[in-house]
Amino acid sequence: MSVIRTAGGYSVSFRPRAVLAGTACAVLALVVGVFAIGSGEYPMSPADVLRTLAGQGAPSDAFIVGELRLPRTVTALTVGAALALSGAVFQAVVRNPLGSPDVLGFTHGAATGALTAIVIVGGGSAALAGGAMLGGVITGIAVYGLAWRGGLHGYRLVLVGIGVAAMLTGVNGYLLTKAQITEAGRAVLWMTGSLDGRGWDDAMPLLGAMAVLVPVVLLGCERALRMMEMGDDAAGALGVRVEWVRLVLLAAAVLLVALAAAAAGPVAFVALTAPQLARRLTKSPGPNLLPSMCMGAALLITADFAAQRVFGGRELPVGVVTGVLGGGYLVWLLATERRAGRI
């Protein structure tokens, strides 16, 4: 642990390895983002992309970058960071590496809201995004209420979340059976998780929410969350208002995952894998919130770049790539936890 002290008496502590790991992930995410913007039917070199982003490119380059490719890249980076931050908060609150929005049912709730908007309301993209956000928030409130019993225990929250996820899976299957073939195709593509055709209308709501929620989590609650990982009694003895901090953190995490689902669909496994990969990279105790955000952004932009360019001329939804990689990681994680005797 290193400490920087200012002349005014303030001090900032940090772990050099965590700073290096987070910086490396952020640089990787930005580099892949530049290559993603420059690839396609109208290829551009990284230098041309950077020149255009600086406002010095040709008008045709400015239109392709600013209107067609940059919104998708910004959406990928933002959704990856939001999902990773949400996953890191959930895993720290429940003190369980499996405690992610994918497992606890929040992405299933977002899917239920989106399917309701498509099948029952018959709305367009705006209704789909609104339905996804509303479904995620309602699911979060329901899981919190069902898990509350004079306090919130991590394992009870996980069990309730798994049960709610199973119920919502059945509801989603029922809604799909009621849909017309075109509606069902649209719904299945959204439920896979895709960044195809994403514009500024998809990115800006999530960017605005993160401008508010990220400081609340990182600056307002990270120290308390670090103490809560030692146990509620120890955190309470150190002056932490445990239930209030937990409620604020869960509300922020649910909003982040709901808005991310509204922007790109329920992209699988990023919220589960990014915090664990960041923790292994930094080798630091605690929630590792900022490195997790950088890791999530790097994971999703890399997966989207691979989905566009690795599989020949056929572009895949990004959720297919993250699902395959995340499923393999989940099997490895369960095997590791079993060998360690923790499950």
Coordinates of C-alpha atoms in Angstrom, one line a residue:
M1 CA 0.0 0.0 0.0
S2 CA 1.4 3.4 -1.0
V3 CA 0.3 6.7 0.4
I4 CA 0.5 10.2 -1.1
R5 CA 0.3 13.2 1.3
T6 CA -0.5 16.7 0.2
A7 CA 0.7 19.9 1.7
G8 CA -2.8 20.6 3.0
G9 CA -2.7 17.5 5.2
Y10 CA -4.8 15.3 2.9
S11 CA -3.6 11.8 2.0
V12 CA -4.5 9.2 -0.7
S13 CA -3.7 5.5 -0.3
F14 CA -3.5 3.2 -3.3
R15 CA -2.0 -0.2 -4.3
P16 CA 0.5 0.3 -7.2
R17 CA -0.3 -3.1 -8.7
A18 CA -4.1 -2.3 -8.8
V19 CA -3.3 1.0 -10.4
L20 CA -1.1 -0.6 -13.1
A21 CA -3.7 -3.4 -13.8
G22 CA -6.6 -0.9 -14.1
T23 CA -4.5 1.4 -16.3
A24 CA -3.5 -1.6 -18.5
C25 CA -7.2 -2.7 -18.9
A26 CA -8.3 0.9 -19.7
V27 CA -5.5 1.3 -22.4
L28 CA -6.4 -2.1 -23.9
A29 CA -10.1 -1.1 -24.1
L30 CA -9.2 2.2 -25.8
V31 CA -6.8 0.6 -28.3
V32 CA -9.3 -2.1 -29.3
G33 CA -11.9 0.6 -29.5
V34 CA -9.8 2.6 -32.0
F35 CA -9.2 -0.6 -34.1
A36 CA -12.9 -1.3 -34.0
I37 CA -13.8 2.1 -35.3
G38 CA -11.2 1.8 -38.1
S39 CA -12.4 -1.6 -39.3
G40 CA -15.2 -2.4 -41.7
E41 CA -16.2 -1.9 -45.3
Y42 CA -14.6 1.6 -45.2
P43 CA -11.3 0.8 -43.4
M44 CA -9.3 3.6 -41.7
S45 CA -5.9 3.5 -40.1
P46 CA -5.6 4.1 -36.3
A47 CA -3.9 7.4 -37.1
D48 CA -6.8 8.5 -39.3
V49 CA -9.3 7.5 -36.6
L50 CA -7.4 9.5 -33.9
R51 CA -7.1 12.5 -36.3
T52 CA -10.9 12.3 -37.0
L53 CA -11.7 12.1 -33.3
A54 CA -9.5 15.2 -32.7
G55 CA -11.7 17.0 -35.3
Q56 CA -9.1 17.1 -38.0
G57 CA -10.4 14.4 -40.4
A58 CA -12.1 14.7 -43.8
P59 CA -15.9 15.2 -43.7
S60 CA -16.6 11.7 -44.9
D61 CA -14.4 10.3 -42.2
A62 CA -16.1 12.5 -39.6
F63 CA -19.5 11.2 -40.6
I64 CA -18.4 7.5 -40.6
V65 CA -16.7 7.8 -37.2
G66 CA -19.0 10.2 -35.4
E67 CA -22.4 9.0 -36.6
L68 CA -21.9 5.3 -37.5
R69 CA -19.0 3.7 -35.5
L70 CA -18.2 5.8 -32.5
P71 CA -21.7 5.4 -30.9
R72 CA -21.4 1.6 -31.0
T73 CA -17.9 1.7 -29.5
V74 CA -19.0 4.1 -26.7
T75 CA -22.0 1.9 -26.0
A76 CA -19.8 -1.2 -25.7
L77 CA -17.3 0.5 -23.4
T78 CA -20.0 2.0 -21.2
V79 CA -22.2 -1.2 -21.0
G80 CA -19.1 -3.3 -20.2
A81 CA -18.0 -0.9 -17.4
A82 CA -21.6 -0.6 -16.0
L83 CA -22.1 -4.4 -15.9
A84 CA -18.7 -5.0 -14.3
L85 CA -19.3 -2.3 -11.6
S86 CA -22.7 -3.8 -10.9
G87 CA -21.2 -7.3 -10.7
A88 CA -18.4 -6.1 -8.4
V89 CA -20.9 -4.5 -6.0
F90 CA -23.2 -7.5 -5.9
Q91 CA -20.3 -9.9 -5.3
A92 CA -18.9 -7.7 -2.5
V93 CA -22.3 -7.3 -0.8
V94 CA -23.2 -11.0 -0.8
R95 CA -19.6 -12.0 -0.3
N96 CA -19.9 -14.7 -3.0
P97 CA -18.2 -14.8 -6.4
L98 CA -21.4 -16.2 -8.0
G99 CA -23.4 -13.2 -6.8
S100 CA -23.9 -11.4 -10.2
P101 CA -26.9 -9.9 -11.9
D102 CA -26.9 -12.9 -14.3
V103 CA -27.4 -15.3 -11.4
L104 CA -29.6 -13.2 -9.2
G105 CA -32.3 -12.7 -11.8
F106 CA -32.0 -9.0 -12.6
T107 CA -31.1 -9.6 -16.3
H108 CA -34.0 -12.0 -16.4
G109 CA -36.3 -9.3 -15.1
A110 CA -35.0 -6.8 -17.7
A111 CA -35.7 -9.5 -20.4
T112 CA -39.3 -9.9 -19.0
G113 CA -39.8 -6.1 -19.2
A114 CA -38.5 -6.0 -22.8
L115 CA -40.6 -9.0 -23.8
T116 CA -43.7 -7.4 -22.3
A117 CA -43.0 -4.2 -24.3
I118 CA -42.6 -6.2 -27.6
V119 CA -45.3 -8.9 -27.2
I120 CA -48.0 -7.2 -25.2
V121 CA -47.5 -3.4 -25.7
G122 CA -46.2 -3.8 -29.3
G123 CA -43.8 -0.8 -28.8
G124 CA -40.7 0.2 -30.7
S125 CA -37.1 0.6 -29.6
A126 CA -37.9 3.2 -27.0
A127 CA -40.6 1.1 -25.4
L128 CA -38.2 -1.9 -25.4
A129 CA -35.5 0.0 -23.6
G130 CA -38.0 1.5 -21.1
G131 CA -39.5 -2.0 -20.5
A132 CA -36.1 -3.5 -19.9
M133 CA -35.1 -0.8 -17.4
L134 CA -38.5 -1.0 -15.6
G135 CA -38.3 -4.8 -15.5
G136 CA -34.8 -4.8 -14.0
V137 CA -35.8 -2.2 -11.3
I138 CA -39.0 -4.1 -10.3
T139 CA -37.1 -7.3 -10.1
G140 CA -34.5 -5.7 -7.9
I141 CA -37.2 -4.4 -5.6
A142 CA -38.9 -7.8 -5.5
V143 CA -35.7 -9.7 -4.7
Y144 CA -34.7 -7.2 -2.0
G145 CA -38.1 -7.4 -0.4
L146 CA -38.3 -11.2 -0.5
A147 CA -34.8 -11.5 0.9
W148 CA -35.3 -9.0 3.7
R149 CA -35.9 -10.5 7.2
G150 CA -34.9 -8.0 9.8
G151 CA -31.7 -7.5 7.7
L152 CA -30.2 -8.8 4.5
H153 CA -28.0 -11.9 4.5
G154 CA -25.9 -12.6 1.4
Y155 CA -26.7 -16.3 1.0
R156 CA -30.5 -15.6 1.4
L157 CA -30.2 -12.9 -1.3
V158 CA -28.5 -15.4 -3.7
L159 CA -31.1 -18.1 -3.0
V160 CA -34.0 -15.7 -3.5
G161 CA -32.4 -14.3 -6.7
I162 CA -31.9 -17.8 -8.1
G163 CA -35.6 -18.6 -7.4
V164 CA -36.8 -15.4 -9.0
A165 CA -34.6 -16.0 -12.0
A166 CA -36.1 -19.5 -12.5
M167 CA -39.6 -18.0 -12.3
L168 CA -38.8 -15.3 -14.8
T169 CA -37.3 -17.8 -17.2
G170 CA -40.7 -19.5 -17.3
V171 CA -42.5 -16.2 -17.8
N172 CA -40.1 -15.2 -20.6
G173 CA -40.7 -18.6 -22.3
Y174 CA -44.5 -18.1 -22.0
L175 CA -44.3 -14.6 -23.6
L176 CA -42.2 -16.0 -26.4
T177 CA -44.9 -18.5 -27.2
K178 CA -47.5 -15.7 -27.4
A179 CA -45.4 -13.6 -29.8
Q180 CA -45.8 -13.5 -33.6
I181 CA -42.8 -14.9 -35.5
T182 CA -41.4 -11.4 -36.3
E183 CA -41.8 -10.3 -32.7
A184 CA -40.2 -13.6 -31.4
G185 CA -37.2 -13.1 -33.7
R186 CA -36.7 -9.5 -32.5
A187 CA -37.1 -10.6 -28.9
V188 CA -34.6 -13.5 -29.2
L189 CA -32.0 -11.2 -30.9
W190 CA -32.4 -8.7 -28.1
M191 CA -32.2 -11.4 -25.4
T192 CA -28.9 -12.6 -26.8
G193 CA -27.3 -9.2 -26.3
S194 CA -26.3 -7.2 -29.3
L195 CA -24.6 -3.9 -30.1
D196 CA -25.5 -3.9 -33.8
G197 CA -27.0 -0.5 -34.9
R198 CA -26.5 1.1 -31.5
G199 CA -26.5 5.0 -31.7
W200 CA -26.1 7.9 -29.4
D201 CA -29.8 7.5 -28.3
D202 CA -28.7 4.1 -26.7
A203 CA -25.5 5.4 -25.2
M204 CA -26.4 8.7 -23.7
P205 CA -28.9 7.6 -21.0
L206 CA -26.4 5.1 -19.6
L207 CA -23.6 7.7 -19.8
G208 CA -25.8 10.2 -17.9
A209 CA -26.7 7.6 -15.2
M210 CA -23.0 6.6 -14.8
A211 CA -22.0 10.2 -14.3
V212 CA -24.2 10.2 -11.2
L213 CA -24.0 6.6 -10.0
V214 CA -20.2 5.9 -10.4
P215 CA -19.2 8.8 -8.0
V216 CA -21.9 7.6 -5.5
V217 CA -20.4 4.1 -5.5
L218 CA -16.7 4.8 -5.8
L219 CA -16.4 8.0 -3.6
G220 CA -19.4 7.5 -1.3
C221 CA -19.5 3.9 -0.5
E222 CA -16.3 2.0 -1.5
R223 CA -14.7 2.5 2.0
A224 CA -17.8 1.2 3.7
L225 CA -18.1 -1.7 1.2
R226 CA -14.5 -2.7 2.0
M227 CA -15.4 -2.8 5.7
M228 CA -18.6 -4.7 5.1
E229 CA -16.5 -7.5 3.5
M230 CA -15.2 -8.2 7.0
G231 CA -18.8 -8.9 8.2
D232 CA -21.8 -6.8 9.2
D233 CA -20.9 -6.8 12.9
A234 CA -17.3 -5.7 12.3
A235 CA -18.4 -2.9 9.9
G236 CA -21.1 -1.7 12.3
A237 CA -18.5 -1.6 15.1
L238 CA -16.4 0.6 12.9
G239 CA -19.3 3.1 12.4
V240 CA -20.7 1.9 9.1
R241 CA -24.5 2.2 8.7
V242 CA -24.6 -1.3 7.2
E243 CA -28.2 -1.6 6.0
W244 CA -28.3 2.0 4.6
V245 CA -25.0 1.5 2.7
R246 CA -26.2 -1.9 1.4
L247 CA -29.5 -0.4 0.2
V248 CA -27.7 2.5 -1.6
L249 CA -25.2 0.1 -3.3
L250 CA -27.9 -2.4 -4.4
A251 CA -30.1 0.4 -5.8
A252 CA -27.1 1.8 -7.8
A253 CA -26.1 -1.7 -9.0
V254 CA -29.7 -2.6 -10.1
L255 CA -30.0 0.7 -12.0
L256 CA -26.7 0.1 -13.7
V257 CA -27.6 -3.3 -14.9
A258 CA -31.1 -2.3 -15.9
L259 CA -29.8 0.7 -18.0
A260 CA -27.1 -1.5 -19.5
A261 CA -29.7 -4.1 -20.5
A262 CA -31.8 -1.3 -22.0
A263 CA -28.9 -0.2 -24.2
A264 CA -27.5 -3.5 -25.4
G265 CA -29.7 -6.4 -24.1
P266 CA -28.8 -8.8 -21.3
V267 CA -25.2 -9.4 -22.3
A268 CA -24.2 -12.6 -20.5
F269 CA -21.4 -13.2 -18.0
V270 CA -19.5 -9.8 -18.2
A271 CA -20.9 -8.9 -14.7
L272 CA -19.8 -12.3 -13.4
T273 CA -16.3 -12.6 -14.9
A274 CA -14.9 -9.0 -15.0
P275 CA -14.7 -8.5 -11.1
Q276 CA -13.1 -11.9 -10.6
L277 CA -10.6 -11.4 -13.4
A278 CA -9.8 -7.9 -12.0
R279 CA -9.3 -9.3 -8.5
R280 CA -6.9 -12.0 -9.9
L281 CA -5.0 -9.4 -11.9
T282 CA -4.6 -6.9 -9.1
K283 CA -4.1 -9.5 -6.3
S284 CA -5.7 -7.0 -4.0
P285 CA -8.3 -7.6 -1.3
G286 CA -11.5 -5.6 -1.4
P287 CA -14.1 -5.0 -4.2
N288 CA -11.6 -3.6 -6.8
L289 CA -14.4 -1.5 -8.2
L290 CA -12.4 0.8 -10.6
P291 CA -10.2 -2.1 -12.0
S292 CA -13.4 -4.1 -12.5
M293 CA -14.9 -1.3 -14.6
C294 CA -11.8 -1.1 -16.8
M295 CA -11.8 -4.9 -17.1
G296 CA -15.5 -5.0 -18.1
A297 CA -15.0 -2.3 -20.7
A298 CA -12.0 -4.2 -22.2
L299 CA -13.9 -7.5 -22.2
L300 CA -17.0 -6.2 -24.0
I301 CA -15.2 -4.1 -26.6
T302 CA -12.9 -7.0 -27.4
A303 CA -15.8 -9.5 -27.6
D304 CA -17.7 -7.1 -29.9
F305 CA -14.7 -6.6 -32.1
A306 CA -14.3 -10.4 -32.3
A307 CA -18.0 -10.9 -33.0
Q308 CA -17.7 -8.5 -36.0
R309 CA -14.4 -9.6 -37.5
V310 CA -13.3 -13.1 -36.4
F311 CA -16.2 -15.2 -37.8
G312 CA -15.7 -14.5 -41.5
G313 CA -18.4 -12.4 -43.2
R314 CA -21.1 -13.3 -40.6
E315 CA -21.4 -10.9 -37.7
L316 CA -22.5 -12.5 -34.4
P317 CA -24.3 -10.8 -31.5
V318 CA -21.8 -9.9 -28.8
G319 CA -23.8 -12.0 -26.3
V320 CA -22.9 -15.2 -28.1
V321 CA -19.2 -14.5 -27.7
T322 CA -19.4 -13.5 -24.0
G323 CA -21.7 -16.4 -23.3
V324 CA -19.2 -19.0 -24.7
L325 CA -16.3 -17.4 -22.9
G326 CA -18.2 -16.8 -19.7
G327 CA -19.6 -20.3 -19.6
G328 CA -16.1 -21.7 -19.7
Y329 CA -15.0 -19.4 -17.0
L330 CA -18.0 -20.4 -14.8
V331 CA -17.1 -24.1 -15.1
W332 CA -13.5 -23.3 -14.2
L333 CA -14.6 -21.1 -11.2
L334 CA -16.9 -23.9 -9.9
A335 CA -14.1 -26.5 -10.2
T336 CA -11.6 -24.2 -8.4
E337 CA -14.1 -23.4 -5.6
R338 CA -14.8 -27.2 -5.2
R339 CA -11.1 -28.1 -5.0
A340 CA -10.7 -25.4 -2.4
G341 CA -13.6 -26.9 -0.4
R342 CA -15.7 -23.8 -0.5
I343 CA -18.7 -25.4 -2.3

